PDB file of C-alpha atoms in Angstrom:
ATOM      1  CA  ASP A  23      50.378 -57.434  28.901  1.00  0.00           C
ATOM      2  CA  ALA A  24      49.303 -57.873  25.288  1.00  0.00           C
ATOM      3  CA  GLY A  25      46.245 -60.108  25.813  1.00  0.00           C
ATOM      4  CA  ILE A  26      47.571 -63.430  24.401  1.00  0.00           C
ATOM      5  CA  THR A  27      45.962 -66.636  25.281  1.00  0.00           C
ATOM      6  CA  GLN A  28      46.262 -69.668  24.403  1.00  0.00           C
ATOM      7  CA  SER A  29      44.288 -72.924  24.940  1.00  0.00           C
ATOM      8  CA  PRO A  30      44.700 -75.485  25.907  1.00  0.00           C
ATOM      9  CA  ARG A  31      47.996 -75.109  28.092  1.00  0.00           C
ATOM     10  CA  HIS A  32      48.536 -78.732  28.315  1.00  0.00           C
ATOM     11  CA  LYS A  33      47.091 -81.634  26.117  1.00  0.00           C
ATOM     12  CA  VAL A  34      47.750 -85.365  25.785  1.00  0.00           C
ATOM     13  CA  THR A  35      47.389 -87.225  22.574  1.00  0.00           C
ATOM     14  CA  GLU A  36      47.834 -90.049  20.715  1.00  0.00           C
ATOM     15  CA  THR A  37      49.832 -90.233  17.002  1.00  0.00           C
ATOM     16  CA  GLY A  38      47.132 -90.072  14.798  1.00  0.00           C
ATOM     17  CA  THR A  39      44.700 -87.768  16.189  1.00  0.00           C
ATOM     18  CA  PRO A  40      44.553 -84.474  15.048  1.00  0.00           C
ATOM     19  CA  VAL A  41      44.896 -81.798  17.568  1.00  0.00           C
ATOM     20  CA  THR A  42      43.589 -78.019  17.560  1.00  0.00           C
ATOM     21  CA  LEU A  43      45.422 -74.908  19.449  1.00  0.00           C
ATOM     22  CA  ARG A  44      43.930 -71.745  19.608  1.00  0.00           C
ATOM     23  CA  CYS A  45      45.690 -68.431  20.443  1.00  0.00           C
ATOM     24  CA  HIS A  46      43.076 -65.200  21.133  1.00  0.00           C
ATOM     25  CA  GLN A  47      43.855 -61.971  21.223  1.00  0.00           C
ATOM     26  CA  THR A  48      42.210 -58.720  22.502  1.00  0.00           C
ATOM     27  CA  GLU A  49      43.765 -55.911  21.269  1.00  0.00           C
ATOM     28  CA  ASN A  50      43.432 -56.440  17.436  1.00  0.00           C
ATOM     29  CA  HIS A  51      46.960 -56.920  16.045  1.00  0.00           C
ATOM     30  CA  ARG A  52      47.153 -58.250  12.345  1.00  0.00           C
ATOM     31  CA  TYR A  53      50.172 -60.384  12.687  1.00  0.00           C
ATOM     32  CA  MET A  54      50.001 -63.477  14.748  1.00  0.00           C
ATOM     33  CA  TYR A  55      52.466 -66.221  14.751  1.00  0.00           C
ATOM     34  CA  TRP A  56      53.397 -69.895  15.679  1.00  0.00           C
ATOM     35  CA  TYR A  57      56.198 -71.360  16.875  1.00  0.00           C
ATOM     36  CA  ARG A  58      57.023 -74.304  18.714  1.00  0.00           C
ATOM     37  CA  GLN A  59      59.762 -74.466  20.949  1.00  0.00           C
ATOM     38  CA  ASP A  60      62.656 -77.695  21.137  1.00  0.00           C
ATOM     39  CA  PRO A  61      65.548 -78.070  23.336  1.00  0.00           C
ATOM     40  CA  GLY A  62      69.026 -76.833  21.184  1.00  0.00           C
ATOM     41  CA  HIS A  63      66.592 -74.809  19.067  1.00  0.00           C
ATOM     42  CA  GLY A  64      65.337 -71.266  20.325  1.00  0.00           C
ATOM     43  CA  LEU A  65      61.954 -70.602  18.753  1.00  0.00           C
ATOM     44  CA  ARG A  66      60.958 -71.580  14.860  1.00  0.00           C
ATOM     45  CA  LEU A  67      58.383 -70.327  13.048  1.00  0.00           C
ATOM     46  CA  ILE A  68      55.253 -72.506  11.321  1.00  0.00           C
ATOM     47  CA  HIS A  69      53.215 -70.696  10.263  1.00  0.00           C
ATOM     48  CA  TYR A  70      52.179 -66.835  10.453  1.00  0.00           C
ATOM     49  CA  SER A  71      48.760 -64.503   9.746  1.00  0.00           C
ATOM     50  CA  TYR A  72      49.017 -61.219   8.320  1.00  0.00           C
ATOM     51  CA  GLY A  73      45.219 -60.767   8.148  1.00  0.00           C
ATOM     52  CA  VAL A  74      41.909 -62.290   8.251  1.00  0.00           C
ATOM     53  CA  LYS A  75      42.025 -65.231   6.042  1.00  0.00           C
ATOM     54  CA  ASP A  76      45.909 -64.399   5.101  1.00  0.00           C
ATOM     55  CA  THR A  77      48.565 -66.680   6.085  1.00  0.00           C
ATOM     56  CA  ASP A  78      51.909 -68.093   5.205  1.00  0.00           C
ATOM     57  CA  LYS A  79      53.809 -70.888   5.985  1.00  0.00           C
ATOM     58  CA  GLY A  80      57.118 -70.536   8.028  1.00  0.00           C
ATOM     59  CA  GLU A  81      60.302 -72.342   8.495  1.00  0.00           C
ATOM     60  CA  VAL A  82      58.919 -75.348   9.913  1.00  0.00           C
ATOM     61  CA  SER A  83      55.024 -75.953   8.262  1.00  0.00           C
ATOM     62  CA  ASP A  84      54.703 -79.287   7.553  1.00  0.00           C
ATOM     63  CA  GLY A  85      52.121 -81.615   9.139  1.00  0.00           C
ATOM     64  CA  TYR A  86      50.312 -78.108  10.303  1.00  0.00           C
ATOM     65  CA  SER A  87      48.076 -75.944   9.202  1.00  0.00           C
ATOM     66  CA  VAL A  88      46.394 -72.558  10.637  1.00  0.00           C
ATOM     67  CA  SER A  89      43.126 -70.686   9.997  1.00  0.00           C
ATOM     68  CA  ARG A  90      42.255 -67.295  10.834  1.00  0.00           C
ATOM     69  CA  SER A  91      38.480 -66.579  10.357  1.00  0.00           C
ATOM     70  CA  LYS A  92      38.419 -63.668  12.370  1.00  0.00           C
ATOM     71  CA  THR A  93      41.442 -60.538  13.673  1.00  0.00           C
ATOM     72  CA  GLU A  94      40.950 -62.040  17.389  1.00  0.00           C
ATOM     73  CA  ASP A  95      41.649 -66.273  16.689  1.00  0.00           C
ATOM     74  CA  PHE A  96      44.340 -68.054  15.086  1.00  0.00           C
ATOM     75  CA  LEU A  97      44.370 -72.156  15.063  1.00  0.00           C
ATOM     76  CA  LEU A  98      46.834 -74.230  14.424  1.00  0.00           C
ATOM     77  CA  THR A  99      46.024 -77.729  13.625  1.00  0.00           C
ATOM     78  CA  LEU A 100      47.724 -81.152  13.202  1.00  0.00           C
ATOM     79  CA  GLU A 101      45.673 -83.566  11.384  1.00  0.00           C
ATOM     80  CA  SER A 102      47.293 -86.183  12.366  1.00  0.00           C
ATOM     81  CA  ALA A 103      49.829 -86.059  15.197  1.00  0.00           C
ATOM     82  CA  THR A 104      53.108 -87.024  15.661  1.00  0.00           C
ATOM     83  CA  SER A 105      55.487 -88.133  17.930  1.00  0.00           C
ATOM     84  CA  SER A 106      58.353 -85.694  16.480  1.00  0.00           C
ATOM     85  CA  GLN A 107      55.101 -82.599  16.988  1.00  0.00           C
ATOM     86  CA  THR A 108      55.719 -83.238  21.027  1.00  0.00           C
ATOM     87  CA  SER A 109      56.864 -79.553  22.075  1.00  0.00           C
ATOM     88  CA  VAL A 110      55.569 -76.577  23.724  1.00  0.00           C
ATOM     89  CA  TYR A 111      53.958 -74.250  20.741  1.00  0.00           C
ATOM     90  CA  PHE A 112      54.023 -70.892  21.626  1.00  0.00           C
ATOM     91  CA  CYS A 113      51.488 -68.246  19.934  1.00  0.00           C
ATOM     92  CA  ALA A 114      53.073 -64.392  19.377  1.00  0.00           C
ATOM     93  CA  ILE A 115      51.016 -61.253  17.714  1.00  0.00           C
ATOM     94  CA  ARG A 116      53.984 -58.185  16.484  1.00  0.00           C
ATOM     95  CA  SER A 117      53.365 -54.739  17.713  1.00  0.00           C
ATOM     96  CA  GLY A 118      52.570 -51.871  15.245  1.00  0.00           C
ATOM     97  CA  GLY A 119      55.530 -50.328  13.792  1.00  0.00           C
ATOM     98  CA  SER A 120      58.347 -51.170  12.264  1.00  0.00           C
ATOM     99  CA  ARG A 121      60.804 -52.869  15.103  1.00  0.00           C
ATOM    100  CA  ASN A 122      58.702 -56.405  14.856  1.00  0.00           C
ATOM    101  CA  GLU A 123      59.123 -56.490  18.443  1.00  0.00           C
ATOM    102  CA  GLN A 124      56.377 -59.076  19.128  1.00  0.00           C
ATOM    103  CA  PHE A 125      54.709 -60.046  22.077  1.00  0.00           C
ATOM    104  CA  PHE A 126      53.699 -63.699  23.266  1.00  0.00           C
ATOM    105  CA  GLY A 127      51.422 -65.763  24.978  1.00  0.00           C
ATOM    106  CA  PRO A 128      52.113 -68.532  27.893  1.00  0.00           C
ATOM    107  CA  GLY A 129      52.729 -71.426  25.903  1.00  0.00           C
ATOM    108  CA  THR A 130      50.919 -75.068  24.764  1.00  0.00           C
ATOM    109  CA  ARG A 131      52.564 -77.447  26.306  1.00  0.00           C
ATOM    110  CA  LEU A 132      51.196 -80.797  23.963  1.00  0.00           C
ATOM    111  CA  THR A 133      52.529 -84.451  24.096  1.00  0.00           C
ATOM    112  CA  VAL A 134      52.294 -86.999  21.086  1.00  0.00           C
ATOM    113  CA  LEU A 135      52.607 -90.380  22.270  1.00  0.00           C
TER     114      LEU A 135
ATOM    115  CA  THR B  29      69.760 -69.306   4.977  1.00  0.00           C
ATOM    116  CA  GLN B  30      70.170 -66.928   7.821  1.00  0.00           C
ATOM    117  CA  LEU B  31      71.412 -68.085  11.135  1.00  0.00           C
ATOM    118  CA  LEU B  32      71.352 -66.611  14.250  1.00  0.00           C
ATOM    119  CA  GLU B  33      74.089 -68.546  17.030  1.00  0.00           C
ATOM    120  CA  GLN B  34      74.169 -67.862  20.032  1.00  0.00           C
ATOM    121  CA  SER B  35      77.140 -68.601  22.762  1.00  0.00           C
ATOM    122  CA  PRO B  36      77.464 -70.308  25.060  1.00  0.00           C
ATOM    123  CA  GLN B  37      74.566 -72.315  25.192  1.00  0.00           C
ATOM    124  CA  PHE B  38      74.258 -72.878  28.737  1.00  0.00           C
ATOM    125  CA  LEU B  39      75.874 -70.796  31.236  1.00  0.00           C
ATOM    126  CA  SER B  40      76.598 -71.569  35.249  1.00  0.00           C
ATOM    127  CA  ILE B  41      77.882 -68.581  37.707  1.00  0.00           C
ATOM    128  CA  GLN B  42      77.847 -68.130  40.830  1.00  0.00           C
ATOM    129  CA  GLU B  43      75.327 -64.705  42.435  1.00  0.00           C
ATOM    130  CA  GLY B  44      77.246 -61.597  41.877  1.00  0.00           C
ATOM    131  CA  GLU B  45      79.962 -62.073  39.236  1.00  0.00           C
ATOM    132  CA  ASN B  46      79.401 -60.669  35.118  1.00  0.00           C
ATOM    133  CA  LEU B  47      78.540 -62.611  32.050  1.00  0.00           C
ATOM    134  CA  THR B  48      78.133 -61.981  28.043  1.00  0.00           C
ATOM    135  CA  VAL B  49      75.887 -63.645  26.148  1.00  0.00           C
ATOM    136  CA  TYR B  50      77.077 -63.478  22.147  1.00  0.00           C
ATOM    137  CA  CYS B  51      74.946 -63.047  19.089  1.00  0.00           C
ATOM    138  CA  ASN B  52      76.268 -63.054  15.545  1.00  0.00           C
ATOM    139  CA  SER B  53      74.249 -63.409  12.567  1.00  0.00           C
ATOM    140  CA  SER B  54      75.574 -64.665   9.151  1.00  0.00           C
ATOM    141  CA  SER B  55      73.256 -61.784   7.473  1.00  0.00           C
ATOM    142  CA  VAL B  56      72.894 -57.409   8.127  1.00  0.00           C
ATOM    143  CA  PHE B  57      69.775 -57.280  10.955  1.00  0.00           C
ATOM    144  CA  SER B  58      67.055 -54.764  10.495  1.00  0.00           C
ATOM    145  CA  SER B  59      66.119 -54.977  14.041  1.00  0.00           C
ATOM    146  CA  LEU B  60      67.575 -57.337  17.049  1.00  0.00           C
ATOM    147  CA  GLN B  61      65.114 -57.953  19.881  1.00  0.00           C
ATOM    148  CA  TRP B  62      66.693 -59.800  23.250  1.00  0.00           C
ATOM    149  CA  TYR B  63      63.871 -61.737  25.161  1.00  0.00           C
ATOM    150  CA  ARG B  64      64.070 -63.384  28.379  1.00  0.00           C
ATOM    151  CA  GLN B  65      62.304 -66.604  29.575  1.00  0.00           C
ATOM    152  CA  GLU B  66      60.917 -68.368  32.982  1.00  0.00           C
ATOM    153  CA  PRO B  67      60.356 -71.788  32.764  1.00  0.00           C
ATOM    154  CA  GLY B  68      56.581 -72.709  31.812  1.00  0.00           C
ATOM    155  CA  GLU B  69      55.886 -68.961  30.179  1.00  0.00           C
ATOM    156  CA  GLY B  70      56.470 -66.734  27.047  1.00  0.00           C
ATOM    157  CA  PRO B  71      59.360 -65.071  25.860  1.00  0.00           C
ATOM    158  CA  VAL B  72      59.030 -61.553  27.022  1.00  0.00           C
ATOM    159  CA  LEU B  73      60.951 -58.505  25.192  1.00  0.00           C
ATOM    160  CA  LEU B  74      63.180 -56.657  26.809  1.00  0.00           C
ATOM    161  CA  VAL B  75      64.575 -55.015  23.819  1.00  0.00           C
ATOM    162  CA  THR B  76      64.746 -53.938  21.074  1.00  0.00           C
ATOM    163  CA  VAL B  77      68.139 -52.484  18.671  1.00  0.00           C
ATOM    164  CA  VAL B  78      68.023 -51.135  15.822  1.00  0.00           C
ATOM    165  CA  THR B  79      71.066 -48.409  14.804  1.00  0.00           C
ATOM    166  CA  GLY B  80      74.538 -49.782  13.763  1.00  0.00           C
ATOM    167  CA  GLY B  81      76.651 -49.396  17.779  1.00  0.00           C
ATOM    168  CA  GLU B  82      73.699 -48.714  19.849  1.00  0.00           C
ATOM    169  CA  VAL B  83      73.939 -49.092  23.573  1.00  0.00           C
ATOM    170  CA  LYS B  84      71.327 -49.789  25.725  1.00  0.00           C
ATOM    171  CA  LYS B  85      70.651 -50.462  29.303  1.00  0.00           C
ATOM    172  CA  LEU B  86      68.493 -51.629  31.729  1.00  0.00           C
ATOM    173  CA  LYS B  87      69.496 -51.596  35.276  1.00  0.00           C
ATOM    174  CA  ARG B  88      71.861 -54.213  35.169  1.00  0.00           C
ATOM    175  CA  LEU B  89      71.369 -55.057  31.458  1.00  0.00           C
ATOM    176  CA  THR B  90      73.818 -53.974  28.834  1.00  0.00           C
ATOM    177  CA  PHE B  91      72.816 -54.247  25.302  1.00  0.00           C
ATOM    178  CA  GLN B  92      75.096 -53.582  22.339  1.00  0.00           C
ATOM    179  CA  PHE B  93      74.370 -53.674  18.518  1.00  0.00           C
ATOM    180  CA  GLY B  94      77.249 -53.962  15.892  1.00  0.00           C
ATOM    181  CA  ASP B  95      78.443 -51.523  14.034  1.00  0.00           C
ATOM    182  CA  ALA B  96      77.858 -53.457  11.221  1.00  0.00           C
ATOM    183  CA  ARG B  97      74.668 -54.905  12.554  1.00  0.00           C
ATOM    184  CA  LYS B  98      75.448 -58.747  12.303  1.00  0.00           C
ATOM    185  CA  ASP B  99      76.354 -59.059  15.987  1.00  0.00           C
ATOM    186  CA  SER B 100      74.387 -57.986  19.586  1.00  0.00           C
ATOM    187  CA  SER B 101      75.739 -58.851  22.718  1.00  0.00           C
ATOM    188  CA  LEU B 102      74.150 -58.899  26.148  1.00  0.00           C
ATOM    189  CA  HIS B 103      76.427 -58.619  29.421  1.00  0.00           C
ATOM    190  CA  ILE B 104      75.220 -58.729  33.421  1.00  0.00           C
ATOM    191  CA  THR B 105      76.832 -56.562  35.649  1.00  0.00           C
ATOM    192  CA  ALA B 106      76.534 -58.460  39.189  1.00  0.00           C
ATOM    193  CA  ALA B 107      74.060 -61.751  38.891  1.00  0.00           C
ATOM    194  CA  GLN B 108      71.351 -62.153  41.050  1.00  0.00           C
ATOM    195  CA  PRO B 109      69.526 -65.643  40.933  1.00  0.00           C
ATOM    196  CA  GLY B 110      66.596 -63.989  40.024  1.00  0.00           C
ATOM    197  CA  ASP B 111      68.411 -63.732  36.449  1.00  0.00           C
ATOM    198  CA  THR B 112      68.154 -66.781  35.696  1.00  0.00           C
ATOM    199  CA  GLY B 113      66.216 -68.493  32.688  1.00  0.00           C
ATOM    200  CA  LEU B 114      66.489 -68.681  28.765  1.00  0.00           C
ATOM    201  CA  TYR B 115      67.939 -65.484  27.025  1.00  0.00           C
ATOM    202  CA  LEU B 116      67.052 -65.286  23.520  1.00  0.00           C
ATOM    203  CA  CYS B 117      68.107 -63.085  20.469  1.00  0.00           C
ATOM    204  CA  ALA B 118      65.630 -62.410  17.667  1.00  0.00           C
ATOM    205  CA  GLU B 119      66.709 -60.687  14.251  1.00  0.00           C
ATOM    206  CA  SER B 120      64.681 -59.174  11.860  1.00  0.00           C
ATOM    207  CA  THR B 121      65.701 -58.959   8.774  1.00  0.00           C
ATOM    208  CA  GLY B 122      62.873 -56.112   7.204  1.00  0.00           C
ATOM    209  CA  GLY B 123      62.522 -55.418   4.075  1.00  0.00           C
ATOM    210  CA  SER B 124      59.377 -55.109   1.451  1.00  0.00           C
ATOM    211  CA  GLY B 125      56.293 -56.238   2.236  1.00  0.00           C
ATOM    212  CA  ASN B 126      57.854 -56.632   5.897  1.00  0.00           C
ATOM    213  CA  THR B 127      56.296 -59.928   7.453  1.00  0.00           C
ATOM    214  CA  GLY B 128      57.507 -59.027  10.677  1.00  0.00           C
ATOM    215  CA  LYS B 129      59.093 -62.737  10.924  1.00  0.00           C
ATOM    216  CA  LEU B 130      61.907 -63.182  13.357  1.00  0.00           C
ATOM    217  CA  ILE B 131      64.860 -65.563  13.496  1.00  0.00           C
ATOM    218  CA  PHE B 132      65.414 -66.493  16.870  1.00  0.00           C
ATOM    219  CA  GLY B 133      68.988 -67.877  17.685  1.00  0.00           C
ATOM    220  CA  GLN B 134      68.762 -71.429  19.648  1.00  0.00           C
ATOM    221  CA  GLY B 135      68.960 -69.296  23.075  1.00  0.00           C
ATOM    222  CA  THR B 136      71.526 -69.344  26.373  1.00  0.00           C
ATOM    223  CA  THR B 137      70.211 -70.957  29.771  1.00  0.00           C
ATOM    224  CA  LEU B 138      71.612 -69.355  32.362  1.00  0.00           C
ATOM    225  CA  GLN B 139      71.892 -69.805  35.869  1.00  0.00           C
ATOM    226  CA  VAL B 140      73.056 -67.758  38.833  1.00  0.00           C
ATOM    227  CA  LYS B 141      73.748 -69.254  41.963  1.00  0.00           C
ATOM    228  CA  PRO B 142      72.715 -68.008  45.527  1.00  0.00           C
TER     229      PRO B 142
END
């Protein structure tokens, strides 16, 4: 158990509304990641963080922003949700060492109507 | 752009059969991970391979890393219904300023029928 929680676990919202998803870790890991998972696409990286206030874009970052004001929390924000952002969102942390092993939270299922 | 291709995408077999899932990349890996995911949960790390030609075993699962570090396979012997799930491979290219970013394959959905 890597001590990762995500909230909320499920959310239904309407197009055009802002949405924030939270990832919380208890083990002080430096690197944190946000992915989305869609059928036929595996997991795709949205944004990642390599420390407090240090973030960078992944391969599908358009329409998303992130913030990390403290080590344990990494927030993903959809400024104006669209139906194409309906997906399951996973947060992950990277364990120490050079193997780049990542451990995932339980996910948030987001539906944008 | 790195591409990681998994095959097959779907596999439905009877309990007791053997199967192999393949993962192929357009570039050389620094490391490769295999994950298993059950419905409603996050992926769970099964194994990491880093050395060309490396073979790792986890009970009835055998993971192999190609000599050229561009491909990997997962072989399950005598599959059981509990093996049902989505299997994902993910590669890391490492390198300078290693950010730990992973590229995931599309996944293989395995169904093992009793």
